[in-house]
């Protein structure tokens, strides 16, 4: 019988509901982050049969508090850890509210084929039927699975496995809160077994042009939500505040109200990049023949919050509209 050593997984804690407790076991909201990542690890003794785990607390916050500076810190740490030949994969615990933003950012800047898996929970650690422990077990199982090498950054909750590129939080409170819409999930973990159905087709990690070397600060990009009877004032305020990019959460297929259209013209005049995305929550914003003339970039498959992540990274590399448009088509 040959002895297979267990893989070594770095477990990085950043906070979220998975690390939170509430006043009673039936309270599913109104919780606060109280638990360190070592406590999450200790709550799931079965993890020791999957991997040797090295814990690190990177920060411990509700994910609404995550900033660009924290994204850079986390990504640099992950890239550093993955150059260590003794580390086989990474699991990051994270709040679910902005999980898709962090996952997509890492998916664009991590330069390794080793598994990076993000995980959270919809119920606090103190709840009856808390979902965190099984989600964490599944995340470590995933990060320790050779089949997911080269698939980019992944996310798992409630037994589903998603690619960072297209997954989005789609429910405020259910444990099945994440969906990859038309593309569907990449796979499922049931009874401690991983089954993959498909590969992600958007370019990621080692296939992107983005490098963080030398980047101390990300360009400022705002999201402006369009609606009937919208005004111009938010566009003026964003441009006056010195943003380098604006993502418009437009209606339907990235349609713009008259004032949003005017805001986009103003942005072009001031050299501010402007992306047309959709507030619908699913589907693709297709390029229009008029985009180049209007100085606009179509968001394609990215929702507004992911379009902001890609626009920040794009602007750190280039200000060329057509190059940025091609990033939106490929990433
Ligand atoms: N408020 C939490 C957060 O940190 C929500 C969660 O983790 O489910 O995003």
CSV table of C-alpha atoms and ligand atoms in Angstrom, one decimal:
chain,number,residue,atom,x,y,z
A,1,UNK,CA,0.0,0.0,0.0
A,2,UNK,CA,1.4,3.4,-1.0
A,3,UNK,CA,1.1,6.3,1.5
A,4,UNK,CA,-0.3,9.5,-0.1
A,5,UNK,CA,0.6,12.6,2.0
A,6,UNK,CA,-2.3,15.0,2.6
A,7,UNK,CA,-2.2,18.2,0.6
A,8,UNK,CA,-1.4,21.4,2.4
A,9,UNK,CA,-4.0,24.1,2.2
A,10,UNK,CA,-3.7,27.7,3.5
A,11,UNK,CA,-6.9,28.8,5.1
A,12,UNK,CA,-7.2,32.6,5.1
A,13,UNK,CA,-9.9,34.3,7.2
A,14,UNK,CA,-11.5,37.6,6.3
A,15,UNK,CA,-14.7,37.6,8.3
A,16,UNK,CA,-18.4,37.5,7.2
A,17,UNK,CA,-21.4,35.7,8.5
A,18,UNK,CA,-19.5,32.4,8.5
A,19,UNK,CA,-17.4,34.0,11.4
A,20,UNK,CA,-20.3,35.8,13.1
A,21,UNK,CA,-22.6,35.0,16.0
A,22,UNK,CA,-26.0,36.4,17.0
A,23,UNK,CA,-27.9,36.7,20.3
A,24,UNK,CA,-29.8,33.4,19.9
A,25,UNK,CA,-29.6,30.1,17.9
A,26,UNK,CA,-32.8,31.1,16.0
A,27,UNK,CA,-31.5,34.6,15.1
A,28,UNK,CA,-30.3,34.5,11.4
A,29,UNK,CA,-29.8,38.3,11.0
A,30,UNK,CA,-28.4,41.0,13.2
A,31,UNK,CA,-25.1,39.2,13.9
A,32,UNK,CA,-21.6,40.4,14.4
A,33,UNK,CA,-18.2,39.1,13.3
A,34,UNK,CA,-16.8,37.5,16.5
A,35,UNK,CA,-15.0,34.3,15.5
A,36,UNK,CA,-11.4,34.0,14.3
A,37,UNK,CA,-10.6,31.6,11.4
A,38,UNK,CA,-8.9,29.2,13.9
A,39,UNK,CA,-12.3,28.8,15.7
A,40,UNK,CA,-14.0,28.0,12.3
A,41,UNK,CA,-11.3,25.4,11.7
A,42,UNK,CA,-11.7,23.8,15.2
A,43,UNK,CA,-15.5,23.6,14.6
A,44,UNK,CA,-14.9,21.1,11.8
A,45,UNK,CA,-12.6,18.3,13.1
A,46,UNK,CA,-13.3,16.2,9.9
A,47,UNK,CA,-11.1,18.7,8.0
A,48,UNK,CA,-8.0,17.0,9.3
A,49,UNK,CA,-8.8,14.0,7.1
A,50,UNK,CA,-8.7,16.2,4.0
A,51,UNK,CA,-5.6,18.3,4.3
A,52,UNK,CA,-2.9,19.8,6.5
A,53,UNK,CA,-4.3,23.3,7.1
A,54,UNK,CA,-2.3,26.4,7.9
A,55,UNK,CA,-4.6,29.3,9.2
A,56,UNK,CA,-4.0,33.0,8.8
A,57,UNK,CA,-6.3,35.8,9.7
A,58,UNK,CA,-6.0,38.5,7.0
A,59,UNK,CA,-8.8,40.7,8.3
A,60,UNK,CA,-12.0,40.0,10.2
A,61,UNK,CA,-14.8,42.1,8.9
A,62,UNK,CA,-18.3,42.1,7.4
A,63,UNK,CA,-17.7,42.1,3.7
A,64,UNK,CA,-19.4,45.5,3.1
A,65,UNK,CA,-16.2,46.9,4.8
A,66,UNK,CA,-13.8,45.5,2.2
A,67,UNK,CA,-11.9,48.2,0.4
A,68,UNK,CA,-9.7,48.3,-2.7
A,69,UNK,CA,-6.6,48.4,-0.4
A,70,UNK,CA,-7.8,45.2,1.3
A,71,UNK,CA,-8.3,43.5,-2.1
A,72,UNK,CA,-4.7,44.4,-3.0
A,73,UNK,CA,-3.4,43.1,0.3
A,74,UNK,CA,-5.4,39.8,0.0
A,75,UNK,CA,-4.3,39.2,-3.6
A,76,UNK,CA,-0.7,39.9,-2.9
A,77,UNK,CA,-0.8,37.5,0.0
A,78,UNK,CA,-2.4,34.8,-2.1
A,79,UNK,CA,0.1,35.2,-4.9
A,80,UNK,CA,3.0,35.0,-2.4
A,81,UNK,CA,1.6,31.9,-0.7
A,82,UNK,CA,1.0,30.2,-4.0
A,83,UNK,CA,4.7,30.5,-5.0
A,84,UNK,CA,5.5,28.3,-2.0
A,85,UNK,CA,5.9,24.7,-3.4
A,86,UNK,CA,4.6,23.3,-0.1
A,87,UNK,CA,1.2,25.1,-0.5
A,88,UNK,CA,-1.2,23.1,-2.7
A,89,UNK,CA,-4.2,25.4,-2.6
A,90,UNK,CA,-6.0,28.2,-0.8
A,91,UNK,CA,-9.3,28.6,0.9
A,92,UNK,CA,-10.6,32.1,1.8
A,93,UNK,CA,-13.5,32.6,4.2
A,94,UNK,CA,-15.4,35.8,3.3
A,95,UNK,CA,-18.8,37.5,3.8
A,96,UNK,CA,-21.3,36.7,1.1
A,97,UNK,CA,-22.5,40.2,0.3
A,98,UNK,CA,-19.4,41.3,-1.7
A,99,UNK,CA,-17.9,37.8,-2.2
A,100,UNK,CA,-18.4,37.9,-5.9
A,101,UNK,CA,-16.3,41.1,-6.2
A,102,UNK,CA,-13.4,39.7,-4.3
A,103,UNK,CA,-13.6,36.4,-6.1
A,104,UNK,CA,-13.7,38.1,-9.5
A,105,UNK,CA,-10.8,40.4,-8.6
A,106,UNK,CA,-8.6,37.4,-7.5
A,107,UNK,CA,-9.7,35.5,-10.7
A,108,UNK,CA,-8.1,38.3,-12.7
A,109,UNK,CA,-4.9,38.8,-10.8
A,110,UNK,CA,-3.8,35.5,-9.3
A,111,UNK,CA,-0.9,34.1,-11.2
A,112,UNK,CA,-1.1,30.4,-10.4
A,113,UNK,CA,-3.1,27.3,-11.6
A,114,UNK,CA,-3.3,26.1,-8.0
A,115,UNK,CA,-6.9,26.0,-6.6
A,116,UNK,CA,-8.2,29.2,-4.8
A,117,UNK,CA,-11.6,28.7,-3.3
A,118,UNK,CA,-13.8,31.3,-1.6
A,119,UNK,CA,-16.4,30.3,0.9
A,120,UNK,CA,-19.0,32.0,3.1
A,121,UNK,CA,-22.2,31.2,4.9
A,122,UNK,CA,-25.7,32.6,4.9
A,123,UNK,CA,-26.3,31.7,8.6
A,124,UNK,CA,-24.2,32.8,11.5
A,125,UNK,CA,-22.0,30.2,13.3
A,126,UNK,CA,-24.4,30.4,16.3
A,127,UNK,CA,-27.5,29.4,14.3
A,128,UNK,CA,-29.4,26.2,14.4
A,129,UNK,CA,-28.5,24.5,11.1
A,130,UNK,CA,-25.6,26.9,10.4
A,131,UNK,CA,-24.3,26.3,6.9
A,132,UNK,CA,-20.8,27.4,7.5
A,133,UNK,CA,-19.2,24.1,8.8
A,134,UNK,CA,-20.3,22.1,5.7
A,135,UNK,CA,-19.5,24.9,3.3
A,136,UNK,CA,-16.0,25.1,4.9
A,137,UNK,CA,-15.5,21.3,4.6
A,138,UNK,CA,-16.6,21.5,0.9
A,139,UNK,CA,-14.2,24.4,0.2
A,140,UNK,CA,-11.2,22.5,1.6
A,141,UNK,CA,-12.3,19.4,-0.3
A,142,UNK,CA,-12.4,21.5,-3.5
A,143,UNK,CA,-9.0,23.2,-2.9
A,144,UNK,CA,-7.5,19.8,-2.2
A,145,UNK,CA,-8.9,18.3,-5.5
A,146,UNK,CA,-6.4,18.0,-8.4
A,147,UNK,CA,-9.3,18.2,-10.9
A,148,UNK,CA,-9.8,21.9,-10.2
A,149,UNK,CA,-6.3,22.9,-11.1
A,150,UNK,CA,-6.4,25.6,-13.8
A,151,UNK,CA,-10.1,26.3,-13.5
A,152,UNK,CA,-9.5,29.8,-12.0
A,153,UNK,CA,-10.9,31.1,-8.7
A,154,UNK,CA,-13.9,29.1,-7.4
A,155,UNK,CA,-16.6,29.7,-4.9
A,156,UNK,CA,-18.6,27.1,-3.0
A,157,UNK,CA,-21.8,27.4,-0.9
A,158,UNK,CA,-24.6,25.0,-0.3
A,159,UNK,CA,-22.9,22.2,-2.2
A,160,UNK,CA,-22.6,24.2,-5.5
A,161,UNK,CA,-19.3,25.0,-7.2
A,162,UNK,CA,-19.2,28.2,-9.2
A,163,UNK,CA,-16.6,30.0,-11.3
A,164,UNK,CA,-15.7,33.4,-10.0
A,165,UNK,CA,-16.3,35.0,-13.4
A,166,UNK,CA,-20.1,34.6,-13.6
A,167,UNK,CA,-21.3,33.8,-10.1
A,168,UNK,CA,-23.5,36.4,-8.3
A,169,UNK,CA,-25.4,36.6,-5.0
A,170,UNK,CA,-29.0,36.5,-6.0
A,171,UNK,CA,-30.9,36.1,-2.7
A,172,UNK,CA,-30.8,38.1,0.6
A,173,UNK,CA,-31.2,35.2,3.0
A,174,UNK,CA,-31.6,31.7,1.6
A,175,UNK,CA,-28.7,29.2,1.9
A,176,UNK,CA,-28.9,28.8,-1.9
A,177,UNK,CA,-28.0,32.4,-2.4
A,178,UNK,CA,-25.6,32.2,-5.4
A,179,UNK,CA,-26.2,31.5,-9.1
A,180,UNK,CA,-24.2,31.5,-12.2
A,181,UNK,CA,-27.3,32.2,-14.3
A,182,UNK,CA,-27.3,30.9,-17.9
A,183,UNK,CA,-23.9,29.3,-17.6
A,184,UNK,CA,-24.9,27.3,-14.5
A,185,UNK,CA,-22.6,26.0,-11.8
A,186,UNK,CA,-19.4,24.1,-12.6
A,187,UNK,CA,-20.3,21.2,-10.4
A,188,UNK,CA,-21.6,19.9,-7.1
A,189,UNK,CA,-20.3,18.4,-3.9
A,190,UNK,CA,-22.5,15.7,-2.4
A,191,UNK,CA,-21.7,13.2,0.3
A,192,UNK,CA,-18.1,14.5,0.3
A,193,UNK,CA,-17.7,13.8,-3.4
A,194,UNK,CA,-16.9,16.4,-6.1
A,195,UNK,CA,-18.6,16.1,-9.5
A,196,UNK,CA,-17.7,18.6,-12.2
A,197,UNK,CA,-20.0,19.3,-15.1
A,198,UNK,CA,-18.2,21.9,-17.1
A,199,UNK,CA,-15.2,24.3,-17.3
A,200,UNK,CA,-15.3,28.1,-17.2
A,201,UNK,CA,-14.7,29.6,-20.6
A,202,UNK,CA,-13.8,33.1,-19.7
A,203,UNK,CA,-10.0,33.8,-19.5
A,204,UNK,CA,-8.7,33.9,-15.9
A,205,UNK,CA,-5.6,34.0,-13.5
A,206,UNK,CA,-2.5,33.1,-15.6
A,207,UNK,CA,-4.4,33.9,-18.9
A,208,UNK,CA,-5.1,37.6,-18.1
A,209,UNK,CA,-2.8,40.6,-18.8
A,210,UNK,CA,-3.2,41.9,-15.2
A,211,UNK,CA,-0.2,42.0,-12.9
A,212,UNK,CA,-0.3,43.7,-9.5
A,213,UNK,CA,3.4,44.4,-9.3
A,214,UNK,CA,3.9,48.1,-8.7
A,215,UNK,CA,0.2,48.8,-8.2
A,216,UNK,CA,-0.2,50.6,-4.8
A,217,UNK,CA,-3.7,52.0,-5.4
A,218,UNK,CA,-6.5,51.1,-7.8
A,219,UNK,CA,-8.2,53.8,-10.0
A,220,UNK,CA,-11.4,55.1,-8.6
A,221,UNK,CA,-14.5,53.8,-10.3
A,222,UNK,CA,-18.1,54.5,-9.3
A,223,UNK,CA,-21.3,52.7,-10.2
A,224,UNK,CA,-24.3,54.8,-11.1
A,225,UNK,CA,-27.7,53.2,-11.1
A,226,UNK,CA,-29.9,54.5,-14.0
A,227,UNK,CA,-33.7,54.8,-13.8
A,228,UNK,CA,-36.7,56.7,-15.1
A,229,UNK,CA,-36.4,60.4,-14.6
A,230,UNK,CA,-32.6,60.1,-13.7
A,231,UNK,CA,-30.6,63.3,-13.2
A,232,UNK,CA,-27.2,64.5,-14.4
A,233,UNK,CA,-26.0,65.5,-10.9
A,234,UNK,CA,-24.5,62.2,-9.9
A,235,UNK,CA,-22.4,62.1,-13.1
A,236,UNK,CA,-21.2,65.6,-12.4
A,237,UNK,CA,-20.4,64.7,-8.7
A,238,UNK,CA,-18.5,61.6,-9.7
A,239,UNK,CA,-16.4,63.5,-12.3
A,240,UNK,CA,-15.8,66.4,-9.9
A,241,UNK,CA,-14.6,63.8,-7.3
A,242,UNK,CA,-11.9,62.7,-9.7
A,243,UNK,CA,-13.2,59.2,-10.7
A,244,UNK,CA,-11.3,57.6,-13.6
A,245,UNK,CA,-14.2,55.4,-14.5
A,246,UNK,CA,-18.0,55.1,-14.3
A,247,UNK,CA,-20.1,52.0,-14.6
A,248,UNK,CA,-23.7,52.7,-15.4
A,249,UNK,CA,-26.2,50.1,-14.3
A,250,UNK,CA,-28.4,50.7,-17.2
A,251,UNK,CA,-31.8,49.2,-17.9
A,252,UNK,CA,-32.4,46.1,-20.1
A,253,UNK,CA,-29.5,45.6,-22.6
A,254,UNK,CA,-27.5,48.5,-21.1
A,255,UNK,CA,-30.0,51.2,-22.3
A,256,UNK,CA,-29.3,54.7,-21.0
A,257,UNK,CA,-31.8,57.4,-19.9
A,258,UNK,CA,-31.4,60.8,-21.5
A,259,UNK,CA,-29.4,62.1,-18.5
A,260,UNK,CA,-27.3,59.0,-18.3
A,261,UNK,CA,-26.5,59.5,-22.0
A,262,UNK,CA,-25.6,63.1,-21.2
A,263,UNK,CA,-23.5,61.9,-18.2
A,264,UNK,CA,-21.6,59.5,-20.5
A,265,UNK,CA,-20.9,62.4,-22.9
A,266,UNK,CA,-19.6,64.5,-20.0
A,267,UNK,CA,-17.4,61.6,-18.9
A,268,UNK,CA,-15.9,61.3,-22.4
A,269,UNK,CA,-15.2,65.0,-22.4
A,270,UNK,CA,-13.2,64.6,-19.1
A,271,UNK,CA,-11.4,61.5,-20.2
A,272,UNK,CA,-13.4,59.3,-17.8
A,273,UNK,CA,-14.0,55.7,-19.0
A,274,UNK,CA,-17.7,54.7,-19.1
A,275,UNK,CA,-19.1,51.2,-19.1
A,276,UNK,CA,-22.7,50.3,-20.0
A,277,UNK,CA,-23.9,47.4,-17.9
A,278,UNK,CA,-27.3,46.1,-17.0
A,279,UNK,CA,-29.4,46.3,-13.8
A,280,UNK,CA,-31.4,43.2,-14.9
A,281,UNK,CA,-29.1,40.7,-13.1
A,282,UNK,CA,-28.6,38.3,-16.0
A,283,UNK,CA,-27.9,38.2,-19.7
A,284,UNK,CA,-25.2,39.9,-21.8
A,285,UNK,CA,-25.0,43.6,-22.6
A,286,UNK,CA,-24.1,43.5,-26.3
A,287,UNK,CA,-21.8,45.9,-28.1
A,288,UNK,CA,-23.4,48.6,-30.2
A,289,UNK,CA,-22.1,50.2,-33.4
A,290,UNK,CA,-22.5,53.5,-31.6
A,291,UNK,CA,-20.4,52.6,-28.5
A,292,UNK,CA,-17.1,53.8,-30.0
A,293,UNK,CA,-18.5,57.2,-31.0
A,294,UNK,CA,-20.2,57.6,-27.6
A,295,UNK,CA,-17.0,56.6,-25.8
A,296,UNK,CA,-18.8,53.7,-24.2
A,297,UNK,CA,-17.7,50.2,-23.3
A,298,UNK,CA,-20.3,47.3,-23.2
A,299,UNK,CA,-20.1,45.2,-20.1
A,300,UNK,CA,-20.9,42.0,-21.9
A,301,UNK,CA,-21.5,39.2,-19.3
A,302,UNK,CA,-20.5,41.3,-16.2
A,303,UNK,CA,-22.9,42.7,-13.8
A,304,UNK,CA,-22.3,46.3,-12.5
A,305,UNK,CA,-20.3,45.3,-9.5
A,306,UNK,CA,-18.0,43.0,-11.5
A,307,UNK,CA,-17.7,45.5,-14.3
A,308,UNK,CA,-16.3,48.0,-11.7
A,309,UNK,CA,-13.6,45.4,-10.7
A,310,UNK,CA,-12.6,44.8,-14.3
A,311,UNK,CA,-12.7,48.6,-15.2
A,312,UNK,CA,-10.4,49.4,-12.2
A,313,UNK,CA,-7.9,46.8,-13.3
A,314,UNK,CA,-8.1,47.8,-16.9
A,315,UNK,CA,-7.5,51.5,-16.1
A,316,UNK,CA,-4.5,50.5,-14.1
A,317,UNK,CA,-3.0,49.2,-17.4
A,318,UNK,CA,-4.5,51.2,-20.3
A,319,UNK,CA,-6.8,54.0,-21.1
A,320,UNK,CA,-7.5,52.7,-24.7
A,321,UNK,CA,-11.2,52.2,-25.1
A,322,UNK,CA,-11.0,49.4,-27.6
A,323,UNK,CA,-8.5,47.5,-25.5
A,324,UNK,CA,-10.7,47.8,-22.5
A,325,UNK,CA,-13.7,46.6,-24.6
A,326,UNK,CA,-11.7,43.5,-25.6
A,327,UNK,CA,-11.0,42.7,-21.9
A,328,UNK,CA,-14.8,42.8,-21.3
A,329,UNK,CA,-15.3,40.4,-24.1
A,330,UNK,CA,-12.7,37.9,-22.8
A,331,UNK,CA,-12.6,38.1,-19.0
B,1,LIG,N1,-23.1,40.5,6.1
B,1,LIG,C1,-22.4,39.4,5.7
B,1,LIG,C2,-21.2,39.8,4.9
B,1,LIG,O1,-20.1,39.9,5.6
B,1,LIG,C3,-23.3,38.5,4.9
B,1,LIG,C4,-22.7,37.2,4.8
B,1,LIG,O2,-21.6,36.9,5.0
B,1,LIG,O3,-23.5,36.3,4.5
B,1,LIG,O4,-21.2,40.0,3.7
